[in-house]
Short mmCIF file of C-alpha atoms in Angstrom, two decimals:
data_model
loop_
_atom_site.label_atom_id
_atom_site.label_comp_id
_atom_site.label_asym_id
_atom_site.label_seq_id
_atom_site.Cartn_x
_atom_site.Cartn_y
_atom_site.Cartn_z
CA MET A 33 -21.05 7.14 27.85
CA LYS A 34 -19.56 5.85 24.60
CA LYS A 35 -21.31 6.79 21.46
CA VAL A 36 -21.62 3.90 19.08
CA PHE A 37 -20.94 4.85 15.55
CA SER A 38 -22.92 3.30 12.70
CA ARG A 39 -20.97 1.91 9.71
CA ARG A 40 -22.41 4.83 7.56
CA GLU A 41 -21.33 7.45 10.09
CA PHE A 42 -17.84 5.74 10.10
CA LEU A 43 -17.60 5.71 6.37
CA SER A 44 -18.90 9.24 5.73
CA PHE A 45 -16.24 10.55 8.03
CA GLY A 46 -13.65 9.93 5.40
CA SER A 47 -15.33 11.82 2.82
CA ALA A 48 -16.05 14.86 4.81
CA ALA A 49 -14.99 18.28 3.48
CA GLY A 50 -11.43 18.05 2.46
CA GLY A 51 -11.69 14.21 2.79
CA PHE A 52 -9.17 11.84 1.29
CA VAL A 53 -11.06 10.27 -1.67
CA LEU A 54 -12.93 12.28 -4.14
CA GLY A 55 -14.83 11.34 -7.22
CA VAL A 56 -16.75 8.35 -5.84
CA ASN A 57 -17.91 7.07 -9.16
CA ALA A 58 -15.12 8.27 -11.27
CA GLY A 59 -14.12 5.07 -12.58
CA SER A 60 -15.38 4.96 -16.26
CA ALA A 61 -14.69 8.58 -16.79
CA LEU A 62 -11.15 8.21 -15.73
CA SER A 63 -9.97 5.16 -17.45
CA SER A 64 -9.92 6.59 -20.90
CA SER A 65 -6.46 8.10 -20.74
CA GLY A 66 -5.36 6.56 -24.03
CA PRO A 67 -5.99 7.65 -27.52
CA GLU A 68 -8.59 5.01 -27.79
CA ALA A 69 -11.59 4.42 -25.61
CA ALA A 70 -10.81 1.91 -22.80
CA ALA A 71 -13.12 -0.89 -21.73
CA ALA A 72 -15.72 0.16 -19.24
CA PHE A 73 -14.55 0.20 -15.58
CA PRO A 74 -14.98 -1.52 -13.12
CA TRP A 75 -14.40 -4.75 -14.97
CA PRO A 76 -16.83 -7.81 -14.80
CA TYR A 77 -16.61 -10.36 -12.12
CA LYS A 78 -17.36 -14.02 -12.03
CA GLU A 79 -17.89 -16.04 -8.72
CA LEU A 80 -14.93 -17.78 -7.53
CA ASN A 81 -14.53 -20.99 -5.65
CA VAL A 82 -13.14 -19.94 -2.22
CA GLU A 83 -11.09 -23.02 -1.67
CA ALA A 84 -9.44 -23.08 -5.02
CA THR A 85 -8.72 -19.31 -4.58
CA LYS A 86 -6.82 -20.06 -1.44
CA GLU A 87 -4.74 -22.71 -3.00
CA ARG A 88 -3.99 -20.38 -5.99
CA ALA A 89 -2.93 -17.58 -3.79
CA TYR A 90 -0.72 -19.91 -1.75
CA LYS A 91 1.04 -21.04 -4.93
CA ASP A 92 1.18 -17.47 -6.33
CA HIS A 93 2.95 -16.23 -3.28
CA PHE A 94 5.84 -18.43 -4.08
CA LYS A 95 5.98 -17.12 -7.58
CA SER A 96 6.17 -13.45 -6.97
CA GLY A 97 5.40 -12.31 -3.22
CA CYS A 98 2.35 -11.60 -1.29
CA MET A 99 0.65 -8.81 -3.09
CA PHE A 100 0.88 -10.70 -6.31
CA GLY A 101 -0.59 -13.77 -4.41
CA ALA A 102 -3.70 -11.96 -3.29
CA PHE A 103 -4.13 -9.85 -6.40
CA GLU A 104 -3.60 -12.56 -9.11
CA SER A 105 -5.52 -15.39 -7.34
CA LEU A 106 -8.63 -13.11 -7.36
CA ALA A 107 -8.36 -10.82 -10.54
CA GLY A 108 -6.24 -13.26 -12.46
CA GLN A 109 -8.37 -16.22 -11.78
CA VAL A 110 -11.45 -14.04 -12.94
CA GLY A 111 -9.49 -12.97 -15.89
CA GLY A 112 -8.66 -16.35 -16.85
CA MET A 113 -12.33 -17.32 -16.95
CA LEU A 114 -13.70 -14.34 -18.70
CA GLY A 115 -10.97 -13.61 -21.09
CA LYS A 116 -11.63 -9.89 -22.38
CA PRO A 117 -11.01 -7.23 -21.07
CA TYR A 118 -8.49 -9.05 -19.04
CA VAL A 119 -6.43 -10.62 -21.74
CA ASP A 120 -3.62 -8.06 -21.83
CA PHE A 121 -3.73 -6.95 -18.29
CA PRO A 122 -0.25 -7.31 -16.54
CA PHE A 123 -1.04 -9.27 -13.31
CA ALA A 124 2.61 -9.19 -12.51
CA LEU A 125 2.27 -5.26 -11.86
CA SER A 126 1.16 -6.21 -8.42
CA SER A 127 4.61 -7.70 -7.44
CA TYR A 128 5.85 -4.43 -6.44
CA GLY A 129 3.86 -4.74 -3.11
CA GLY A 130 5.79 -7.70 -1.76
CA GLY A 131 7.03 -7.43 1.85
CA GLY A 132 5.08 -4.16 2.52
CA VAL A 133 6.24 -2.54 -0.96
CA ALA A 134 9.62 -3.37 -1.99
CA SER A 135 10.26 -5.10 1.28
CA TRP A 136 9.87 -1.81 3.28
CA GLY A 137 7.49 -3.51 5.73
CA THR A 138 4.57 -0.91 5.22
CA LEU A 139 1.37 -2.21 4.12
CA CYS A 140 0.98 -5.92 4.19
CA GLY A 141 0.99 -7.01 0.50
CA ALA A 142 -1.83 -9.44 1.12
CA CYS A 143 -3.97 -6.44 2.09
CA ASN A 144 -2.69 -4.23 -0.76
CA GLY A 145 -3.26 -6.88 -3.43
CA ALA A 146 -6.80 -7.84 -2.08
CA ALA A 147 -7.71 -4.16 -2.04
CA MET A 148 -6.37 -3.76 -5.62
CA ALA A 149 -8.56 -6.88 -6.62
CA VAL A 150 -11.60 -5.43 -5.00
CA SER A 151 -10.98 -2.24 -6.92
CA MET A 152 -11.02 -4.08 -10.13
CA PHE A 153 -14.68 -4.93 -9.59
CA HIS A 154 -16.19 -2.25 -7.53
CA GLN A 155 -15.91 1.56 -7.21
CA GLY A 156 -17.20 4.19 -4.61
CA GLU A 157 -18.62 3.25 -1.40
CA THR A 158 -18.95 -0.53 -2.09
CA ARG A 159 -15.25 -0.60 -2.82
CA SER A 160 -14.46 1.08 0.45
CA GLN A 161 -16.82 -1.10 2.53
CA LEU A 162 -15.45 -4.28 0.92
CA ILE A 163 -11.84 -3.17 1.64
CA GLN A 164 -12.52 -2.17 5.09
CA GLU A 165 -14.16 -5.45 5.78
CA VAL A 166 -10.94 -7.14 4.57
CA LEU A 167 -8.62 -4.92 6.64
CA ALA A 168 -10.74 -5.10 9.85
CA TRP A 169 -10.97 -8.97 9.50
CA TYR A 170 -7.31 -9.18 8.96
CA GLU A 171 -6.37 -7.14 12.08
CA ASN A 172 -8.88 -9.02 14.31
CA THR A 173 -8.19 -12.76 13.23
CA LYS A 174 -5.70 -15.16 14.24
CA LEU A 175 -3.70 -15.99 11.02
CA PRO A 176 -2.70 -18.25 9.21
CA VAL A 177 -5.56 -20.71 9.21
CA TYR A 178 -5.10 -22.08 5.65
CA VAL A 179 -3.18 -25.53 5.64
CA PRO A 180 -2.05 -26.59 2.14
CA ALA A 181 -2.09 -30.08 1.01
CA GLU A 182 1.56 -29.81 0.08
CA PRO A 183 3.52 -27.26 2.12
CA VAL A 184 6.22 -25.69 0.27
CA ARG A 185 8.65 -24.44 2.96
CA VAL A 186 8.03 -26.78 5.90
CA LYS A 187 7.22 -30.38 6.49
CA LYS A 188 3.76 -31.71 6.47
CA ASP A 189 3.39 -32.09 10.19
CA PHE A 190 4.75 -28.73 10.99
CA ALA A 191 2.67 -26.98 13.68
CA MET A 192 2.12 -23.58 12.43
CA ALA A 193 1.48 -20.81 14.98
CA ALA A 194 -1.14 -18.29 14.40
CA SER A 195 -1.06 -14.74 15.56
CA LEU A 196 -3.29 -11.60 15.94
CA SER A 197 -1.74 -8.65 14.02
CA GLU A 198 -3.94 -5.89 15.35
CA SER A 199 -2.38 -4.04 12.38
CA THR A 200 -2.37 -4.09 8.71
CA LEU A 201 1.37 -3.23 8.48
CA CYS A 202 3.76 -5.94 7.11
CA HIS A 203 6.49 -5.20 9.81
CA ILE A 204 4.17 -5.38 12.70
CA SER A 205 2.12 -8.32 11.48
CA ILE A 206 5.46 -10.33 10.92
CA THR A 207 6.87 -9.28 14.30
CA ARG A 208 3.79 -10.34 16.18
CA TRP A 209 3.82 -13.77 14.37
CA SER A 210 7.64 -14.02 15.10
CA LYS A 211 6.86 -13.52 18.79
CA ALA A 212 4.09 -15.96 18.81
CA SER A 213 6.11 -18.60 17.04
CA GLY A 214 9.54 -17.94 18.27
CA MET A 215 10.67 -18.00 14.60
CA LYS A 216 12.77 -15.61 12.83
CA SER A 217 11.56 -13.08 10.26
CA PHE A 218 13.84 -14.22 7.66
CA SER A 219 13.15 -18.03 8.17
CA PRO A 220 11.51 -20.59 5.82
CA GLU A 221 8.69 -20.87 8.34
CA ARG A 222 7.98 -17.27 8.14
CA ALA A 223 7.72 -17.45 4.43
CA GLU A 224 5.32 -20.37 4.83
CA ARG A 225 3.31 -18.29 7.22
CA CYS A 226 3.03 -15.42 4.85
CA ALA A 227 1.88 -17.64 2.04
CA ARG A 228 -0.70 -19.30 4.05
CA LEU A 229 -1.91 -15.87 5.33
CA VAL A 230 -2.12 -14.78 1.75
CA ALA A 231 -4.29 -17.74 0.99
CA ASP A 232 -6.50 -16.70 4.04
CA VAL A 233 -6.79 -13.03 2.81
CA ALA A 234 -7.67 -14.14 -0.75
CA GLY A 235 -10.18 -16.78 0.42
CA TYR A 236 -11.91 -14.22 2.75
CA THR A 237 -11.99 -11.66 -0.16
CA ALA A 238 -13.24 -14.08 -2.77
CA ASP A 239 -16.13 -14.90 -0.33
CA LEU A 240 -17.03 -11.08 0.07
CA LEU A 241 -16.87 -10.61 -3.59
CA ASN A 242 -19.12 -13.48 -4.29
CA ASN A 243 -21.61 -12.02 -1.82
CA ALA A 244 -21.42 -8.63 -3.39
CA ALA A 245 -21.89 -10.30 -6.91
CA ARG A 246 -25.16 -11.81 -5.52
CA GLY A 247 -26.38 -8.65 -4.01
CA GLU A 248 -25.75 -10.17 -0.45
CA PHE A 249 -22.88 -8.26 0.76
CA ALA A 250 -23.54 -6.45 4.08
CA PRO A 251 -20.84 -5.11 6.17
CA LYS A 252 -20.46 -7.26 9.26
CA LEU A 253 -17.45 -6.01 11.15
CA SER A 254 -17.72 -3.24 13.52
CA MET A 255 -14.64 -0.94 14.21
CA SER A 256 -12.18 -2.05 16.74
CA SER A 257 -13.00 -0.54 20.21
CA THR A 258 -9.73 1.32 20.11
CA ALA A 259 -10.70 3.14 16.94
CA ALA A 260 -14.20 3.68 18.22
CA GLY A 261 -12.56 5.35 21.34
CA CYS A 262 -10.63 7.58 19.12
CA LEU A 263 -13.79 8.81 17.25
CA GLU A 264 -15.42 9.85 20.32
CA CYS A 265 -13.20 13.01 20.33
CA HIS A 266 -11.79 13.25 16.81
CA ALA A 267 -15.01 13.03 14.92
CA GLN A 268 -16.78 15.61 17.06
CA GLY A 269 -14.61 18.62 16.61
CA LYS A 270 -12.88 18.37 19.91
CA PRO A 271 -9.14 18.36 19.29
CA THR A 272 -7.11 19.89 21.98
CA ALA A 273 -5.39 23.04 21.29
CA ASN A 274 -2.47 22.62 18.83
CA GLU A 275 -3.36 19.01 18.48
CA PRO A 276 -4.17 17.99 14.98
CA GLU A 277 -7.57 16.47 14.34
CA VAL A 278 -6.05 13.04 13.60
CA VAL A 279 -7.61 10.48 11.41
CA SER A 280 -8.93 7.98 13.70
CA ARG A 281 -9.33 4.99 11.10
CA MET A 282 -5.65 4.25 11.66
CA SER A 283 -5.09 0.56 11.44
CA CYS A 284 -1.99 0.23 13.51
CA THR A 285 -3.51 0.65 17.01
CA THR A 286 -0.26 -0.14 18.87
CA CYS A 287 1.70 2.58 17.07
CA HIS A 288 -1.32 4.92 17.36
CA LYS A 289 -1.50 4.81 21.10
CA GLU A 290 2.19 5.18 21.45
CA TYR A 291 2.19 8.28 18.90
CA HIS A 292 -0.53 9.78 20.91
CA LYS A 293 1.69 9.62 24.11
CA LYS A 294 4.48 11.31 22.13
CA ILE A 295 2.49 14.15 20.66
CA MET B 1280 31.96 2.15 15.61
CA LYS B 1281 28.99 2.27 13.21
CA LYS B 1282 29.11 -0.12 10.27
CA VAL B 1283 28.19 1.64 7.01
CA PHE B 1284 26.00 -0.51 4.74
CA SER B 1285 26.31 -0.30 1.01
CA ARG B 1286 23.12 -0.18 -0.92
CA ARG B 1287 23.87 -3.65 -2.29
CA GLU B 1288 24.16 -5.18 1.13
CA PHE B 1289 21.00 -3.37 2.28
CA LEU B 1290 18.89 -4.59 -0.54
CA SER B 1291 20.23 -8.12 -0.60
CA PHE B 1292 19.02 -8.26 3.07
CA GLY B 1293 15.43 -8.37 1.92
CA SER B 1294 15.88 -11.27 -0.50
CA ALA B 1295 17.97 -13.46 1.98
CA ALA B 1296 16.73 -17.10 2.60
CA GLY B 1297 12.95 -16.87 3.36
CA GLY B 1298 13.01 -13.19 2.05
CA PHE B 1299 9.93 -11.58 1.02
CA VAL B 1300 10.02 -11.10 -2.75
CA LEU B 1301 10.46 -14.12 -4.75
CA GLY B 1302 10.92 -14.57 -8.55
CA VAL B 1303 12.85 -11.37 -9.34
CA ASN B 1304 12.40 -11.60 -13.09
CA ALA B 1305 9.04 -13.42 -13.04
CA GLY B 1306 7.12 -10.68 -14.85
CA SER B 1307 6.57 -11.88 -18.36
CA ALA B 1308 5.90 -15.47 -17.15
CA LEU B 1309 3.34 -14.44 -14.90
CA SER B 1310 1.37 -12.02 -16.84
CA SER B 1311 -0.27 -14.73 -19.15
CA SER B 1312 -3.09 -15.77 -16.84
CA GLY B 1313 -5.79 -15.21 -19.65
CA PRO B 1314 -6.53 -17.75 -22.44
CA GLU B 1315 -4.61 -15.64 -24.84
CA ALA B 1316 -1.03 -14.39 -24.58
CA ALA B 1317 -0.65 -11.24 -22.76
CA ALA B 1318 1.73 -8.27 -23.98
CA ALA B 1319 5.26 -8.74 -22.83
CA PHE B 1320 5.79 -7.19 -19.29
CA PRO B 1321 7.02 -4.77 -18.04
CA TRP B 1322 5.68 -2.35 -20.50
CA PRO B 1323 7.44 0.31 -22.54
CA TYR B 1324 8.41 3.54 -21.12
CA LYS B 1325 8.68 7.00 -22.79
CA GLU B 1326 10.46 9.90 -21.15
CA LEU B 1327 8.19 12.43 -19.23
CA ASN B 1328 8.33 16.07 -18.67
CA VAL B 1329 8.70 16.45 -15.12
CA GLU B 1330 6.93 19.74 -14.83
CA ALA B 1331 3.92 18.56 -16.78
CA THR B 1332 3.81 15.45 -14.71
CA LYS B 1333 3.55 17.48 -11.50
CA GLU B 1334 0.78 19.49 -13.00
CA ARG B 1335 -1.06 16.36 -14.08
CA ALA B 1336 -0.70 14.65 -10.80
CA TYR B 1337 -1.96 17.78 -8.94
CA LYS B 1338 -5.15 17.81 -11.00
CA ASP B 1339 -5.53 13.92 -11.07
CA HIS B 1340 -5.55 14.12 -7.09
CA PHE B 1341 -8.74 16.13 -7.28
CA LYS B 1342 -10.34 13.59 -9.74
CA SER B 1343 -9.87 10.44 -7.70
CA GLY B 1344 -7.34 10.67 -4.85
CA CYS B 1345 -3.75 10.49 -4.05
CA MET B 1346 -2.77 7.01 -5.25
CA PHE B 1347 -4.60 7.72 -8.69
CA GLY B 1348 -2.81 10.92 -8.90
CA ALA B 1349 0.80 9.53 -8.68
CA PHE B 1350 0.02 6.39 -10.70
CA GLU B 1351 -2.03 7.93 -13.57
CA SER B 1352 0.21 10.94 -13.89
CA LEU B 1353 3.10 8.57 -14.59
CA ALA B 1354 1.58 5.30 -16.12
CA GLY B 1355 -1.30 7.05 -17.69
CA GLN B 1356 0.76 9.88 -19.34
CA VAL B 1357 3.04 7.19 -20.87
CA GLY B 1358 0.05 5.28 -21.94
CA GLY B 1359 -1.37 8.25 -23.64
CA MET B 1360 1.64 8.86 -25.64
CA LEU B 1361 2.35 5.10 -26.67
CA GLY B 1362 -1.15 3.72 -27.26
CA LYS B 1363 -0.75 -0.12 -27.18
CA PRO B 1364 -0.44 -1.85 -24.89
CA TYR B 1365 -1.95 0.73 -22.60
CA VAL B 1366 -5.13 1.31 -24.50
CA ASP B 1367 -7.41 -0.88 -22.37
CA PHE B 1368 -5.66 -0.59 -19.10
CA PRO B 1369 -7.91 0.67 -16.35
CA PHE B 1370 -6.05 3.52 -14.57
CA ALA B 1371 -8.91 4.12 -12.28
CA LEU B 1372 -7.86 0.73 -10.68
CA SER B 1373 -5.50 2.73 -8.58
CA SER B 1374 -8.25 4.91 -7.00
CA TYR B 1375 -8.40 2.38 -4.03
CA GLY B 1376 -5.22 3.53 -2.35
CA GLY B 1377 -6.60 6.98 -1.55
CA GLY B 1378 -6.11 8.15 1.95
CA GLY B 1379 -3.77 5.17 2.68
CA VAL B 1380 -6.05 2.63 1.25
CA ALA B 1381 -9.85 3.21 1.44
CA SER B 1382 -9.00 6.06 3.90
CA TRP B 1383 -7.55 3.85 6.51
CA GLY B 1384 -4.43 5.89 6.75
CA THR B 1385 -2.00 3.13 5.96
CA LEU B 1386 0.61 3.51 3.32
CA CYS B 1387 0.54 7.12 1.59
CA GLY B 1388 -1.25 6.80 -1.68
CA ALA B 1389 1.39 9.02 -3.48
CA CYS B 1390 3.91 6.28 -2.37
CA ASN B 1391 1.72 3.37 -3.36
CA GLY B 1392 0.82 4.91 -6.73
CA ALA B 1393 4.38 5.86 -7.57
CA ALA B 1394 5.66 2.33 -6.59
CA MET B 1395 2.78 0.72 -8.93
CA ALA B 1396 3.95 3.02 -11.69
CA VAL B 1397 7.60 2.08 -11.26
CA SER B 1398 6.33 -1.62 -11.50
CA MET B 1399 4.63 -0.92 -14.75
CA PHE B 1400 8.18 -0.34 -16.29
CA HIS B 1401 10.58 -2.28 -14.26
CA GLN B 1402 10.86 -5.67 -12.53
CA GLY B 1403 13.33 -7.15 -10.04
CA GLU B 1404 16.20 -5.27 -8.37
CA THR B 1405 15.83 -2.22 -10.51
CA ARG B 1406 12.18 -2.02 -9.51
CA SER B 1407 13.04 -2.20 -5.76
CA GLN B 1408 15.80 0.28 -6.00
CA LEU B 1409 13.74 2.91 -7.66
CA ILE B 1410 10.84 2.34 -5.41
CA GLN B 1411 13.18 2.52 -2.29
CA GLU B 1412 14.67 5.78 -3.73
CA VAL B 1413 11.22 7.38 -3.75
CA LEU B 1414 10.23 6.14 -0.25
CA ALA B 1415 13.55 7.19 1.21
CA TRP B 1416 13.27 10.69 -0.47
CA TYR B 1417 9.68 10.93 0.74
CA GLU B 1418 10.55 10.54 4.24
CA ASN B 1419 13.46 12.76 4.26
CA THR B 1420 12.07 15.74 2.37
CA LYS B 1421 10.03 18.60 3.56
CA LEU B 1422 6.82 18.47 1.53
CA PRO B 1423 5.10 19.86 -0.34
CA VAL B 1424 7.18 22.00 -2.48
CA TYR B 1425 5.09 22.32 -5.66
CA VAL B 1426 3.22 25.43 -6.04
CA PRO B 1427 0.35 25.16 -8.77
CA ALA B 1428 -0.40 27.93 -11.06
CA GLU B 1429 -4.09 27.82 -10.15
CA PRO B 1430 -4.54 26.22 -6.50
CA VAL B 1431 -7.84 24.40 -6.20
CA ARG B 1432 -8.57 24.59 -2.58
CA VAL B 1433 -6.69 27.53 -1.21
CA LYS B 1434 -6.23 31.23 -2.43
CA LYS B 1435 -3.27 31.93 -4.67
CA ASP B 1436 -1.29 33.82 -1.92
CA PHE B 1437 -1.84 30.95 0.62
CA ALA B 1438 1.40 30.28 2.57
CA MET B 1439 1.61 26.49 2.51
CA ALA B 1440 3.65 24.88 5.26
CA ALA B 1441 6.16 22.23 4.42
CA SER B 1442 6.81 19.22 6.95
CA LEU B 1443 9.13 16.10 7.35
CA SER B 1444 7.11 12.95 7.53
CA GLU B 1445 9.95 10.53 8.53
CA SER B 1446 7.35 7.87 7.45
CA THR B 1447 5.54 6.67 4.42
CA LEU B 1448 2.38 6.20 6.37
CA CYS B 1449 -0.47 8.36 5.32
CA HIS B 1450 -1.88 9.02 8.86
CA ILE B 1451 1.80 10.03 10.29
CA SER B 1452 2.55 12.13 7.27
CA ILE B 1453 -0.78 14.07 7.60
CA THR B 1454 -0.42 14.32 11.44
CA ARG B 1455 3.15 15.87 11.16
CA TRP B 1456 1.79 18.29 8.49
CA SER B 1457 -1.10 19.19 10.64
CA LYS B 1458 1.25 19.77 13.58
CA ALA B 1459 3.52 22.03 11.34
CA SER B 1460 0.75 24.15 9.78
CA GLY B 1461 -1.74 24.14 12.58
CA MET B 1462 -4.37 23.04 10.11
CA LYS B 1463 -7.04 20.24 10.65
CA SER B 1464 -6.52 16.86 8.88
CA PHE B 1465 -10.12 17.25 7.25
CA SER B 1466 -9.56 20.76 6.06
CA PRO B 1467 -9.40 22.13 2.61
CA GLU B 1468 -5.92 23.19 3.30
CA ARG B 1469 -4.97 19.56 4.06
CA ALA B 1470 -6.48 18.24 0.70
CA GLU B 1471 -4.44 21.08 -1.05
CA ARG B 1472 -1.35 20.03 0.84
CA CYS B 1473 -1.85 16.27 -0.28
CA ALA B 1474 -2.46 17.16 -3.92
CA ARG B 1475 0.90 19.20 -3.98
CA LEU B 1476 2.57 16.34 -2.25
CA VAL B 1477 1.28 14.01 -4.91
CA ALA B 1478 2.71 16.31 -7.55
CA ASP B 1479 6.09 16.36 -5.94
CA VAL B 1480 6.18 12.53 -5.60
CA ALA B 1481 5.09 12.01 -9.09
CA GLY B 1482 7.64 14.60 -10.38
CA TYR B 1483 10.58 13.02 -8.42
CA THR B 1484 9.49 9.57 -9.66
CA ALA B 1485 9.26 10.79 -13.25
CA ASP B 1486 12.93 12.07 -13.06
CA LEU B 1487 14.04 8.62 -11.61
CA LEU B 1488 12.27 6.82 -14.46
CA ASN B 1489 13.74 9.24 -17.08
CA ASN B 1490 17.19 8.55 -15.68
CA ALA B 1491 16.55 4.86 -15.75
CA ALA B 1492 15.37 4.98 -19.31
CA ARG B 1493 18.63 6.68 -20.28
CA GLY B 1494 20.65 4.09 -18.21
CA GLU B 1495 21.64 6.95 -15.95
CA PHE B 1496 19.89 5.73 -12.77
CA ALA B 1497 22.19 5.38 -9.85
CA PRO B 1498 20.83 5.10 -6.25
CA LYS B 1499 21.69 8.17 -4.39
CA LEU B 1500 19.91 8.18 -0.96
CA SER B 1501 21.40 6.49 1.84
CA MET B 1502 19.50 4.74 4.57
CA SER B 1503 18.23 7.03 7.39
CA SER B 1504 20.69 6.96 10.31
CA THR B 1505 17.92 5.32 12.37
CA ALA B 1506 17.43 2.36 10.08
CA ALA B 1507 21.22 2.04 9.65
CA GLY B 1508 21.31 1.80 13.50
CA CYS B 1509 18.73 -0.91 13.49
CA LEU B 1510 20.83 -3.03 10.92
CA GLU B 1511 23.95 -2.85 13.20
CA CYS B 1512 22.24 -5.54 15.20
CA HIS B 1513 19.35 -7.09 13.20
CA ALA B 1514 21.18 -7.60 10.04
CA GLN B 1515 24.09 -9.42 11.87
CA GLY B 1516 22.20 -12.32 13.56
CA LYS B 1517 22.31 -10.72 17.11
CA PRO B 1518 18.59 -10.61 18.21
CA THR B 1519 18.30 -10.62 21.93
CA ALA B 1520 16.66 -13.71 23.34
CA ASN B 1521 12.94 -14.01 22.63
CA GLU B 1522 13.22 -10.81 20.65
CA PRO B 1523 12.10 -11.46 16.82
CA GLU B 1524 14.83 -10.66 14.33
CA VAL B 1525 12.82 -7.62 13.09
CA VAL B 1526 12.91 -6.28 9.69
CA SER B 1527 14.91 -3.20 9.93
CA ARG B 1528 13.93 -1.51 6.74
CA MET B 1529 10.73 -0.23 8.53
CA SER B 1530 9.80 3.14 7.21
CA CYS B 1531 7.93 4.51 10.17
CA THR B 1532 10.86 5.25 12.53
CA THR B 1533 8.75 6.86 15.15
CA CYS B 1534 6.47 4.02 15.52
CA HIS B 1535 9.36 1.69 15.19
CA LYS B 1536 11.33 3.24 18.09
CA GLU B 1537 8.08 3.31 20.15
CA TYR B 1538 7.38 -0.22 19.36
CA HIS B 1539 10.75 -1.47 20.39
CA LYS B 1540 10.18 0.08 23.74
CA LYS B 1541 7.13 -1.85 24.09
CA ILE B 1542 8.36 -5.23 23.18
#
């Protein structure tokens, strides 16, 4: 019989002995690396209009790529409303994540940028829960959904295909969309698709951040059935001999299954 | 006969029509999102001592995870020496990338943090080349190499196994190390391994940044033979029918090969 893991069990798995992320509330102690005291961290948030965020993210993508689009439309928009301590913050820093980091096709820049924005406003378990919510939604939602008033790379009546990525990796997400649409990876239509996807991710994240600001954020998405299946063994100390106790919170389920066959 | 791709051909592939990253030198124009003018971006660099950077990264990892370790030991160390404009910069922002972003096992936080640090000092093609150099080295180097004077999670005489990741993904990198070492993913030894790997990545990146500051950076690493093999078809407009023209700069060669079998 399949064991159902609660969200708390799932999250605590990552912070077990030797776990990945240490220093849950280390934010303010860690930010004062300069000779003068830094502003308290995480930084303040102000509720965002979800539709305006999507529009800004869409436009931002064409300025400096997908990670910048997600990050600037969220953190930059808040910064523009609040002024200090955001005034000198270099939002263009996030441009490095375009195309899965310098076009390497690893983590989708929309995911990386949204996660970085969440981290601007939250630390510790709330940060992890919010990011996880974005990543799980991304993997399990046919994207893009957003339709801009004035498309940049396609005609207004273009029928945009939507696809399920089942992964947060740029390469796989784009390949799945290319398969669904019949369009090439290096086409204007694909660039348009990514800009719309960035808008969707930013809008979804803005809504989560708004809920968190109102004290109304409650994790909704459960783990994918594939990942839950992994945890049946891996979280319970039952690795087979010479098989590593793998991390089951892997987002790329296709690769993961293939990888298991290989090892 | 195999075509050899020059670095320039390889890099220009990513910025072809509809490519991922737009606005190559968009930095300074994009950073002024607040009501007041932001400091010019990218921000200034000061040469780092490579060994001191490794030590700082190793210790940082135990404060707030792998991405923080790589990012803070580079950008935070520079900020500590230069003061403005780094004074209010929240280095703890980078903590979100621990364990492959919120422990999801996607992009290795050492890679994500090093890339973010490079982006603090460089934009455009130099940024991409420097990041690529780090990622390619990471995939093709047996890690960890660094041995701390005072190990945090293991005894001083512990024989640390080194492994080849052939991937920039956290999950795969850790799994390969677990296989090489026989140690579990959620063990103190694995945490020690990741801290040392963060030190190696930060040290390698500091050396590259120093070279770039002296005008002596020249890309050294060639693409992996696997990726070069992909480009033979994919960069030359020869996708098979109904097969998407995939991005061949994919870092996870194992998964990639398996994925190709699947589609």
